[in-house]
mmCIF file of the C-alpha atoms, coordinates in Angstrom:
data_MODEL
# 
_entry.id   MODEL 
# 
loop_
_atom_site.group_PDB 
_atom_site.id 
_atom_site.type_symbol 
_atom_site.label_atom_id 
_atom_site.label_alt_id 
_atom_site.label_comp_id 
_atom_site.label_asym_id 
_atom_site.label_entity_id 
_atom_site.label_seq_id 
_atom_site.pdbx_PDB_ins_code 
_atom_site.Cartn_x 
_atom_site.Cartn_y 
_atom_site.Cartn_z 
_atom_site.occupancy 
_atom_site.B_iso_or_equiv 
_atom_site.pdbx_formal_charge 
_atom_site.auth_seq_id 
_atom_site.auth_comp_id 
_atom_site.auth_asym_id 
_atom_site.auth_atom_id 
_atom_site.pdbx_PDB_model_num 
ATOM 1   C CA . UNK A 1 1   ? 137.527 -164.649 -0.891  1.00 0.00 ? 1   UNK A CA 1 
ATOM 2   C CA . UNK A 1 2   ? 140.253 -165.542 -0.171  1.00 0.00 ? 2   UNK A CA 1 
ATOM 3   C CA . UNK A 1 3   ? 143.835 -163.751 1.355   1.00 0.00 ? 3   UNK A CA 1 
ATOM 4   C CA . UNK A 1 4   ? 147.243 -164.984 0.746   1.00 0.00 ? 4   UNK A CA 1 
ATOM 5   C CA . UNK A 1 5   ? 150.098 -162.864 1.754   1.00 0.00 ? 5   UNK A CA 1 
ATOM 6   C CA . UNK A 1 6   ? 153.798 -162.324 2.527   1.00 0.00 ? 6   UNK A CA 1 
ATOM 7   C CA . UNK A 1 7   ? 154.318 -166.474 1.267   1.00 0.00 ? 7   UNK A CA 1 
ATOM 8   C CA . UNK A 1 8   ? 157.322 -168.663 0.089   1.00 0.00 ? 8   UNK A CA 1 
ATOM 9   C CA . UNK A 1 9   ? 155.227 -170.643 -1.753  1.00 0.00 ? 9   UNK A CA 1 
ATOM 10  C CA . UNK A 1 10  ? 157.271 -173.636 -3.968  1.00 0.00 ? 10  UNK A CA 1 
ATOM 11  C CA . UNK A 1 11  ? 154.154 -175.066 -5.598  1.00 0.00 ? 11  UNK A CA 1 
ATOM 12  C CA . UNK A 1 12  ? 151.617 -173.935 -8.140  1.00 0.00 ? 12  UNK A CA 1 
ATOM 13  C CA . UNK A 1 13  ? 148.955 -171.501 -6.247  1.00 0.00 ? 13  UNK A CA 1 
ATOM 14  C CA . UNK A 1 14  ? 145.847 -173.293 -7.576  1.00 0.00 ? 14  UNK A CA 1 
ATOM 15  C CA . UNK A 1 15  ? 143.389 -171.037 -6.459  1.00 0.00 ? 15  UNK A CA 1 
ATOM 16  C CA . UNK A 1 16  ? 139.958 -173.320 -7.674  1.00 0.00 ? 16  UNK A CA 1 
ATOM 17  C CA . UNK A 1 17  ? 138.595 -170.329 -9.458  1.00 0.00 ? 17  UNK A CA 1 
ATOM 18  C CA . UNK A 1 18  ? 137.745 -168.270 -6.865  1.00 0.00 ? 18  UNK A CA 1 
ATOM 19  C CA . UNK A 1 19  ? 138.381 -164.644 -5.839  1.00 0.00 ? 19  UNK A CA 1 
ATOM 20  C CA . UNK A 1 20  ? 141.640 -164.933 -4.282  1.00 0.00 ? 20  UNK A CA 1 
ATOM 21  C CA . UNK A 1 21  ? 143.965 -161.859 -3.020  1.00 0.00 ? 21  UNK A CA 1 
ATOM 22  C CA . UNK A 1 22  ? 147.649 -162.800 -3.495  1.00 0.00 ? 22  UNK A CA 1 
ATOM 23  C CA . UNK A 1 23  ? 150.130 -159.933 -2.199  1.00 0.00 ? 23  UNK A CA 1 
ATOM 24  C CA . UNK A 1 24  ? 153.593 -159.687 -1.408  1.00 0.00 ? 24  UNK A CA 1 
ATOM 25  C CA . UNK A 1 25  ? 154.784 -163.405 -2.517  1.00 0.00 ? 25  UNK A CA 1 
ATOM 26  C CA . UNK A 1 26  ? 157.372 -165.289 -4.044  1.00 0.00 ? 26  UNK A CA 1 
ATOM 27  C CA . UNK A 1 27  ? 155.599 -168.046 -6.241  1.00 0.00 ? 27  UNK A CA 1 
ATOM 28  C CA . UNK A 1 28  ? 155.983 -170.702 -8.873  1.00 0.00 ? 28  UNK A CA 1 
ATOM 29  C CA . UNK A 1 29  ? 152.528 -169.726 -10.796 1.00 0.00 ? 29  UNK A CA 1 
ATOM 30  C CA . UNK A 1 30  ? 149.726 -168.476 -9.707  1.00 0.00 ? 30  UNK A CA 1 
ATOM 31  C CA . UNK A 1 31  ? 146.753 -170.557 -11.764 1.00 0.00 ? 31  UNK A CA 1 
ATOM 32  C CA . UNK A 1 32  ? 142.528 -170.434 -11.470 1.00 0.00 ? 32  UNK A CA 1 
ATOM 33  C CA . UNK A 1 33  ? 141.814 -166.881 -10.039 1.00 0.00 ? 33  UNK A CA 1 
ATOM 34  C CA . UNK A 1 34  ? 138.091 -165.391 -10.598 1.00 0.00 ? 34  UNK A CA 1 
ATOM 35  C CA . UNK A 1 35  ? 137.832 -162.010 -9.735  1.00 0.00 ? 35  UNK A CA 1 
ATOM 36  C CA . UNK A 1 36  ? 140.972 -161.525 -8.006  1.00 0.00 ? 36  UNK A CA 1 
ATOM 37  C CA . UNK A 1 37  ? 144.020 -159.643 -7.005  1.00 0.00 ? 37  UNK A CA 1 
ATOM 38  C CA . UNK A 1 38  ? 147.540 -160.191 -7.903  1.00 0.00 ? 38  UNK A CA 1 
ATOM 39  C CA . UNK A 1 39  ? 149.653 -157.623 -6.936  1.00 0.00 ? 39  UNK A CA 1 
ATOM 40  C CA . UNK A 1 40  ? 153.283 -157.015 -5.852  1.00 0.00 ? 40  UNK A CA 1 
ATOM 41  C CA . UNK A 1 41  ? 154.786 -160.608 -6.330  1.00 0.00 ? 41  UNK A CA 1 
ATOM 42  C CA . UNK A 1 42  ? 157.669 -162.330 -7.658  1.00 0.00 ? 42  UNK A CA 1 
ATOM 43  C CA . UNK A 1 43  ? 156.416 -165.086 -10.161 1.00 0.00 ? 43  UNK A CA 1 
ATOM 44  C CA . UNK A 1 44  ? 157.913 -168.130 -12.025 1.00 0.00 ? 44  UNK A CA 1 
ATOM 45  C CA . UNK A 1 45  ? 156.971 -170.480 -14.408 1.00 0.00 ? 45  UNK A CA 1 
ATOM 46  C CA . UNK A 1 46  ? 159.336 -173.272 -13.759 1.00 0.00 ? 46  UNK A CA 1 
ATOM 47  C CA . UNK A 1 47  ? 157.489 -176.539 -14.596 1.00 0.00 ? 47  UNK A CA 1 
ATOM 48  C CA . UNK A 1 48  ? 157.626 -178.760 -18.328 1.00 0.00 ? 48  UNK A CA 1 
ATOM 49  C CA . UNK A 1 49  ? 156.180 -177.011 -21.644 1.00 0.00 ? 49  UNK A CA 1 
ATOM 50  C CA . UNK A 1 50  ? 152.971 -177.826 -22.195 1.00 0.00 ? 50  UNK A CA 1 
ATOM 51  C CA . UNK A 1 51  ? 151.147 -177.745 -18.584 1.00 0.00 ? 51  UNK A CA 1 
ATOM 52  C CA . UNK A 1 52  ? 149.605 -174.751 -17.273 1.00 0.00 ? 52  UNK A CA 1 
ATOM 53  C CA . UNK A 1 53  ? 152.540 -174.367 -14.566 1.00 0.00 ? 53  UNK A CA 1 
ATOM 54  C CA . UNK A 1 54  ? 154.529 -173.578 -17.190 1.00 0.00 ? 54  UNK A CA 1 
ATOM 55  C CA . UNK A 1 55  ? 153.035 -170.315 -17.102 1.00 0.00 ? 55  UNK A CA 1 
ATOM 56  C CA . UNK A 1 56  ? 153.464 -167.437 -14.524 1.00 0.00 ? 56  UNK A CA 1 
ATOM 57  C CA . UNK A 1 57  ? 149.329 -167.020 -14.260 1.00 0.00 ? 57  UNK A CA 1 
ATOM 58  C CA . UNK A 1 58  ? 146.933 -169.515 -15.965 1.00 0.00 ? 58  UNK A CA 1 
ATOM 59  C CA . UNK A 1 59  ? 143.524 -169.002 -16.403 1.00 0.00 ? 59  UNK A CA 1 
ATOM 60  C CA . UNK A 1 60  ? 143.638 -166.054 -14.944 1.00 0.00 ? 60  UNK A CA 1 
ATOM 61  C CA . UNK A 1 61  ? 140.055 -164.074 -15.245 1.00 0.00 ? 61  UNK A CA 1 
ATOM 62  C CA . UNK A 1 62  ? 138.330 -160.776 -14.259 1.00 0.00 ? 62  UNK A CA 1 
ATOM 63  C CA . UNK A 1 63  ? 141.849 -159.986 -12.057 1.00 0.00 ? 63  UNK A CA 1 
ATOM 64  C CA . UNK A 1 64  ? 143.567 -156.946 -11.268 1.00 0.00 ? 64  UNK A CA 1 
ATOM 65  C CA . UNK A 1 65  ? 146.833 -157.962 -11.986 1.00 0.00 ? 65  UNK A CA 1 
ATOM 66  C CA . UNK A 1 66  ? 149.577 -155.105 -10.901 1.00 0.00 ? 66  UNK A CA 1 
ATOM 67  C CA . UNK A 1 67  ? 152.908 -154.714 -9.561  1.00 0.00 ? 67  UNK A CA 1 
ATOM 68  C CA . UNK A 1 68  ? 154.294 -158.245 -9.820  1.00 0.00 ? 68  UNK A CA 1 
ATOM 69  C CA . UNK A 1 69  ? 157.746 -159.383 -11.261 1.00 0.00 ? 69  UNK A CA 1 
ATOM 70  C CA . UNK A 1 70  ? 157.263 -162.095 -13.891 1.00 0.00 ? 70  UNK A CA 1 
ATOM 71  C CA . UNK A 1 71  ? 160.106 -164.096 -14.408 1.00 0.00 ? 71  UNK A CA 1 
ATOM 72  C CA . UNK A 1 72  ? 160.768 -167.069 -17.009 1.00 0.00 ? 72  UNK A CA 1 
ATOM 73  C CA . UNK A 1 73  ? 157.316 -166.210 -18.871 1.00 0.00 ? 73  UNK A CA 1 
ATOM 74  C CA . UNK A 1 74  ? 157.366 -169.598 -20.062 1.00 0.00 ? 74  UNK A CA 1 
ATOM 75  C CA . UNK A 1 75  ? 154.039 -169.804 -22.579 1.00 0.00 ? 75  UNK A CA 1 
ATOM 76  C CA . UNK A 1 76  ? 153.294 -166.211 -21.060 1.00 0.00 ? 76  UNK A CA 1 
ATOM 77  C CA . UNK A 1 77  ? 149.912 -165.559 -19.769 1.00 0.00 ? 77  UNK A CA 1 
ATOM 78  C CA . UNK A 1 78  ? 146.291 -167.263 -20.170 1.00 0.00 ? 78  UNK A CA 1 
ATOM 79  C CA . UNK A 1 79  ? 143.095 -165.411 -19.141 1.00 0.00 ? 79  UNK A CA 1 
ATOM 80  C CA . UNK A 1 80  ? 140.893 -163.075 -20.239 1.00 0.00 ? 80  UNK A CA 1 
ATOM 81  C CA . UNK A 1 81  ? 139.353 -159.478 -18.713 1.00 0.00 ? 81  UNK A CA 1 
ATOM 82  C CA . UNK A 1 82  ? 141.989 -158.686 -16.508 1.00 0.00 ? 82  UNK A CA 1 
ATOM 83  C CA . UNK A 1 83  ? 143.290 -155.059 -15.425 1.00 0.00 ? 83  UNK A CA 1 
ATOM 84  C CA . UNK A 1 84  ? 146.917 -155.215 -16.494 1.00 0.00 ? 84  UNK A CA 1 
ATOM 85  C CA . UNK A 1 85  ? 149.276 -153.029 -15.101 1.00 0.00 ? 85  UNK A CA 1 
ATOM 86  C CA . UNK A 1 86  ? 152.877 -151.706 -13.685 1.00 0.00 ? 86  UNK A CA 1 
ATOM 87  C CA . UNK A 1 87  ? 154.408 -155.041 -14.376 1.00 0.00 ? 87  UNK A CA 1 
ATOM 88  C CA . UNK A 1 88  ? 158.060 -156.452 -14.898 1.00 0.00 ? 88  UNK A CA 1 
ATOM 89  C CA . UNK A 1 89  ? 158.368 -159.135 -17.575 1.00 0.00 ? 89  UNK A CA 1 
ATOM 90  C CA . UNK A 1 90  ? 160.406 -160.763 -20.313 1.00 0.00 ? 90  UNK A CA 1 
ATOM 91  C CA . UNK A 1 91  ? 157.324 -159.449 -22.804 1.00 0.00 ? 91  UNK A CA 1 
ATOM 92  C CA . UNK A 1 92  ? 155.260 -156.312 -23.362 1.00 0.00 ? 92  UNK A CA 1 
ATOM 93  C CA . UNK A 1 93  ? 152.495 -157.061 -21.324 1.00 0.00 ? 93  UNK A CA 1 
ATOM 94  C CA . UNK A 1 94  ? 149.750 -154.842 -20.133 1.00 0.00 ? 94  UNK A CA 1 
ATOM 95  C CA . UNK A 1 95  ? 149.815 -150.631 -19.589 1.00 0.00 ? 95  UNK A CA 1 
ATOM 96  C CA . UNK A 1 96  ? 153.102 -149.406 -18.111 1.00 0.00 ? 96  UNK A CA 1 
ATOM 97  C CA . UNK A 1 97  ? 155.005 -152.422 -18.459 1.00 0.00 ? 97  UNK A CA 1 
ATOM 98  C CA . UNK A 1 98  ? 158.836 -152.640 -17.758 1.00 0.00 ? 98  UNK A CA 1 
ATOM 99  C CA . UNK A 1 99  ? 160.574 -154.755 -20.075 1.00 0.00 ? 99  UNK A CA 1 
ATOM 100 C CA . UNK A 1 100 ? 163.402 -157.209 -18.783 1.00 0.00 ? 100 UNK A CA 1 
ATOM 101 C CA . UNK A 1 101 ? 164.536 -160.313 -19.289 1.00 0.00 ? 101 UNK A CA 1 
ATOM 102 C CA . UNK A 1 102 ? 168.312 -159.720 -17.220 1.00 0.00 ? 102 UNK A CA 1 
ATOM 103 C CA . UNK A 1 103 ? 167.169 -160.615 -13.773 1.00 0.00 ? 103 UNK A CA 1 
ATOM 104 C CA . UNK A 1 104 ? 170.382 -160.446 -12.346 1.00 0.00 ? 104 UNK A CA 1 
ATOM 105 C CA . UNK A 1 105 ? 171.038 -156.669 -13.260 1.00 0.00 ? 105 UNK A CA 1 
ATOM 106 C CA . UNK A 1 106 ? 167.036 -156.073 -11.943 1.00 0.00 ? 106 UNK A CA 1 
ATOM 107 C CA . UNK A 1 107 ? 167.757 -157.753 -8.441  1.00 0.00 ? 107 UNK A CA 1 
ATOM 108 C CA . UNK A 1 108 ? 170.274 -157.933 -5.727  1.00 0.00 ? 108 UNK A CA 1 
ATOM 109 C CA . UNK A 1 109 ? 170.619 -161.516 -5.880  1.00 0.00 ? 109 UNK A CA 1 
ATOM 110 C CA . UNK A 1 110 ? 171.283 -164.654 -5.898  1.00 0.00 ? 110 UNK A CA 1 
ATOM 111 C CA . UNK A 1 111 ? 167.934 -165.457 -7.889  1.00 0.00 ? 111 UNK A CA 1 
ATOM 112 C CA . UNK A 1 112 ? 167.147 -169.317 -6.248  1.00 0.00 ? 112 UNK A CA 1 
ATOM 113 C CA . UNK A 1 113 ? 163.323 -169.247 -6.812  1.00 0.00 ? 113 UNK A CA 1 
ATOM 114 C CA . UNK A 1 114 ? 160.910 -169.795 -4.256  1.00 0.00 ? 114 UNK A CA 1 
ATOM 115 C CA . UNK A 1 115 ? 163.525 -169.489 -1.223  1.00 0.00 ? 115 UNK A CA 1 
ATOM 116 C CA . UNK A 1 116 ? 164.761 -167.575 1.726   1.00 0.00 ? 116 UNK A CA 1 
ATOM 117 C CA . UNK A 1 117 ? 167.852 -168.162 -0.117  1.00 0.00 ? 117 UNK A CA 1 
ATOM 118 C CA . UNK A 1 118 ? 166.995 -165.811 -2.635  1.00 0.00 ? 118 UNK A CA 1 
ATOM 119 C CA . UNK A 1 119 ? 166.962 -161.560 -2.452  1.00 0.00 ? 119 UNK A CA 1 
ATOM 120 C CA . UNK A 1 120 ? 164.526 -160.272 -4.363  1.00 0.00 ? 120 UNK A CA 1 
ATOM 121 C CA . UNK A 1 121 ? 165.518 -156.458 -3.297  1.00 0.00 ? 121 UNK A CA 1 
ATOM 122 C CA . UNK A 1 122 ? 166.039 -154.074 -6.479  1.00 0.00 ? 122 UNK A CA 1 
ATOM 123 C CA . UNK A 1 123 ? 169.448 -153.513 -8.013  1.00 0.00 ? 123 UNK A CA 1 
ATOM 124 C CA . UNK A 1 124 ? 169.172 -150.560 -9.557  1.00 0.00 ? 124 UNK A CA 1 
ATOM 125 C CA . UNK A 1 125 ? 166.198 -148.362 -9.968  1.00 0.00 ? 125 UNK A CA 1 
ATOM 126 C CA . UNK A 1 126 ? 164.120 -150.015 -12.394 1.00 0.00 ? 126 UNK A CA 1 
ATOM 127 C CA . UNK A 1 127 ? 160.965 -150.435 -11.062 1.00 0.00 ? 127 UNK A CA 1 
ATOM 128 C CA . UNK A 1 128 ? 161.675 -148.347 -7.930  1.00 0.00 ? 128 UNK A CA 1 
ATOM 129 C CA . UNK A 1 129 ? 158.726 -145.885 -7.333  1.00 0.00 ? 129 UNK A CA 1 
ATOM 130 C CA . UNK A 1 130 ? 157.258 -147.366 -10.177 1.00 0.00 ? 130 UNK A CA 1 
ATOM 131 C CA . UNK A 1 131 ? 154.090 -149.006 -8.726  1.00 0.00 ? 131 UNK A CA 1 
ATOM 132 C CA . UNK A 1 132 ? 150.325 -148.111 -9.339  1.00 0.00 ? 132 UNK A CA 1 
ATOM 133 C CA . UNK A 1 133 ? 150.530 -147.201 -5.791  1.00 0.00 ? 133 UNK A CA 1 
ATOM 134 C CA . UNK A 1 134 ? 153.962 -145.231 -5.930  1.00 0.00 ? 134 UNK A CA 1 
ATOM 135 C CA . UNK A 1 135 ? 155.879 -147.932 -4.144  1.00 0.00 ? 135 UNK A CA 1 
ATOM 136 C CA . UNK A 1 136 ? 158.136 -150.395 -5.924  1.00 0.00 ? 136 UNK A CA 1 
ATOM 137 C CA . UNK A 1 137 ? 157.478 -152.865 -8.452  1.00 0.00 ? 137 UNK A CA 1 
ATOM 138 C CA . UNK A 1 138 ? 157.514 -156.825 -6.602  1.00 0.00 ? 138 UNK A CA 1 
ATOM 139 C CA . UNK A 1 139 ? 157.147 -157.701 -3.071  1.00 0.00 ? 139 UNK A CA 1 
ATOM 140 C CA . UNK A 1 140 ? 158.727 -155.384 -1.381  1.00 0.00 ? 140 UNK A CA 1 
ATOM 141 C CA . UNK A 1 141 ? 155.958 -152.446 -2.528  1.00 0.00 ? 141 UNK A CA 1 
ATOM 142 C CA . UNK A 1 142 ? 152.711 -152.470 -1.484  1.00 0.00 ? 142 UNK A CA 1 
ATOM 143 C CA . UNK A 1 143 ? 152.389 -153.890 2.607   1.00 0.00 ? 143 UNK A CA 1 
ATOM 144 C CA . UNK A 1 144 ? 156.051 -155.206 1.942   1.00 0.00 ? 144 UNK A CA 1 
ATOM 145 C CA . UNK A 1 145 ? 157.635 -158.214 2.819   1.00 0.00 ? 145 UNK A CA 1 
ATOM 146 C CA . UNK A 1 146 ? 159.379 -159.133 5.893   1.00 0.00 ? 146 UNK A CA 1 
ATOM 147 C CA . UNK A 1 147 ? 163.001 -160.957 5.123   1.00 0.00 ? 147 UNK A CA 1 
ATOM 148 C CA . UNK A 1 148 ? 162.710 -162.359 8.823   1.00 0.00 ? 148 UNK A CA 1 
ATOM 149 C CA . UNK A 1 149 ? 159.703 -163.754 8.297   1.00 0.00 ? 149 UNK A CA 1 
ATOM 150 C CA . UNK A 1 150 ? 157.530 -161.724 10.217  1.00 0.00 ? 150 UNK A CA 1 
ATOM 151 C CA . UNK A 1 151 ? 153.488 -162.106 10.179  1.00 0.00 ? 151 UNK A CA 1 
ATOM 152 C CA . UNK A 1 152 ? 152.021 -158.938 8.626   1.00 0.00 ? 152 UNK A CA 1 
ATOM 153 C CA . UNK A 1 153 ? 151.187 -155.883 9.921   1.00 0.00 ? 153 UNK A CA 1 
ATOM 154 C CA . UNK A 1 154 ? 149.338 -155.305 12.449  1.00 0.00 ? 154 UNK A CA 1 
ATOM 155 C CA . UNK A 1 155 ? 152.570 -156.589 14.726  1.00 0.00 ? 155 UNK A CA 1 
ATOM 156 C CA . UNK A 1 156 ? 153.878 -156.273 18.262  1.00 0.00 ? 156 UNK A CA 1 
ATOM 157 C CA . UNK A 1 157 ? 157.360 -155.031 18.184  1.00 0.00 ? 157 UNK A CA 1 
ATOM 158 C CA . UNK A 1 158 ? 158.380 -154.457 21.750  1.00 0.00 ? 158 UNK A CA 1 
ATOM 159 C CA . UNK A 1 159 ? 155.947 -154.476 25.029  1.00 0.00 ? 159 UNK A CA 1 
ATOM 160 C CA . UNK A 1 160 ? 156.006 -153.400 28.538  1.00 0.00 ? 160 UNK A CA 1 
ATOM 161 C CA . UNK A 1 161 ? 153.582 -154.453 31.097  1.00 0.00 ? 161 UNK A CA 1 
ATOM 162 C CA . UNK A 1 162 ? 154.249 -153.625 34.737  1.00 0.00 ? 162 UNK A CA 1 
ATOM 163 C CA . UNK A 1 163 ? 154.323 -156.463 37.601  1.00 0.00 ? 163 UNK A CA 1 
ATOM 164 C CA . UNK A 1 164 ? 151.106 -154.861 39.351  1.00 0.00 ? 164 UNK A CA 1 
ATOM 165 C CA . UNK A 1 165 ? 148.526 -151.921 38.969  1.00 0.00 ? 165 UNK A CA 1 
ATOM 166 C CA . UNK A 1 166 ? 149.044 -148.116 40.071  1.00 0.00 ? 166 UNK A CA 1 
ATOM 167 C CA . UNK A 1 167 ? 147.579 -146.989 43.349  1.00 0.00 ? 167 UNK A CA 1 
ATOM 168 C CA . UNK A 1 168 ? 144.183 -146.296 41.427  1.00 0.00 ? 168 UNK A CA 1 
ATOM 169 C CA . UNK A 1 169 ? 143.977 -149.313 40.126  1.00 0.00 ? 169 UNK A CA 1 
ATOM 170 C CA . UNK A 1 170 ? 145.220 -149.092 36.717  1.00 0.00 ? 170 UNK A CA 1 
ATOM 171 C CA . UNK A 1 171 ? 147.690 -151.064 34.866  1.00 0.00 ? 171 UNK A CA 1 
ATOM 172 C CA . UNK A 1 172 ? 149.746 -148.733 32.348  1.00 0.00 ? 172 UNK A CA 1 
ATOM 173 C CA . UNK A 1 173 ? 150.535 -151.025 29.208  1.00 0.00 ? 173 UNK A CA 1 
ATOM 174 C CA . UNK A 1 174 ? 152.713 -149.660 26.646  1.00 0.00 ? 174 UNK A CA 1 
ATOM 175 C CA . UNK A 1 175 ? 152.884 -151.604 23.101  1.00 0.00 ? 175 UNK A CA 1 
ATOM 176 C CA . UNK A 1 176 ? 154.371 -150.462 20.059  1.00 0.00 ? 176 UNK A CA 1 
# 
């Protein structure tokens, strides 16, 4: 298995047909899951017509795929026996779908793919609350996403360590 999470990634997620978890990322196709997870990510299919980056998720099988935005469906989706749910796309697609195609009312903006350039926060309250899990639809439900780039969570936010030890020995740390 493996765990990718909280990513800019530019490039086609080729996966090799394993079971992958991908959470909380902003990608140019996701392609060659088995068994896998797909959940609360921004997607685009951004490469030529005919290829299988020119859809969002290609050959896609035996997935839980939930939560994600879909954008620029391209030749739409190709797999088979996946658990389809709580998306946004251009296309009915899957139970409680959202149906958009106007990106720029659905986020705050600008919309530059694959970049810190871009904010992916919600607009307006479609897909707000609207998760499988109650949170909102895309990368900031679920875990989240940090905008400063910060690893997951488990994280150290502040820290205090005294110089030396008490009088019994003991060294009071205090980590948040």
């Amino acid at each position: 298995g493996i765990l990718i999470n909280q990513c800019y990634l530019r490039n086609p997620v080729n996966c090799g047909n394993n079971n992958t978890k991908i959470t909380n990322c902003i990608c140019h196709s996701i392609i060659n899951v088995n068994a896998g997870v797909i959940d609360h990510n921004v997607v685009f299919a951004m490469f030529s017509p005919r290829s299988a980056w020119y859809y969002p998720l290609y050959n896609v099988n035996n997935a839980t795929i939930s939560n994600n935005i879909l954008l620029n469906w391209g030749d739409g989706f190709s797999g088979s026996n996946c658990q389809v749910a709580n998306n946004i796309s251009p296309v009915t697609w899957g139970e409680n779908y959202i149906n958009t195609s106007d990106w720029n009312e659905l986020f705050v903006g600008p919309v530059n793919g694959a970049s810190i350039f871009s904010n992916y926060h919600l607009k307006s309250t479609t897909g707000q609350g609207a998760g499988s899990d109650g949170t909102d639809i895309g990368i900031y439900g679920g875990t989240g996403f940090s905008d400063a780039a910060l690893a997951p969570i488990p994280r150290i936010i502040s820290k205090s360590i005294p110089e030396q030890t008490d009088a019994s020995g003991k060294l009071k740390i205090q980590v948040t």
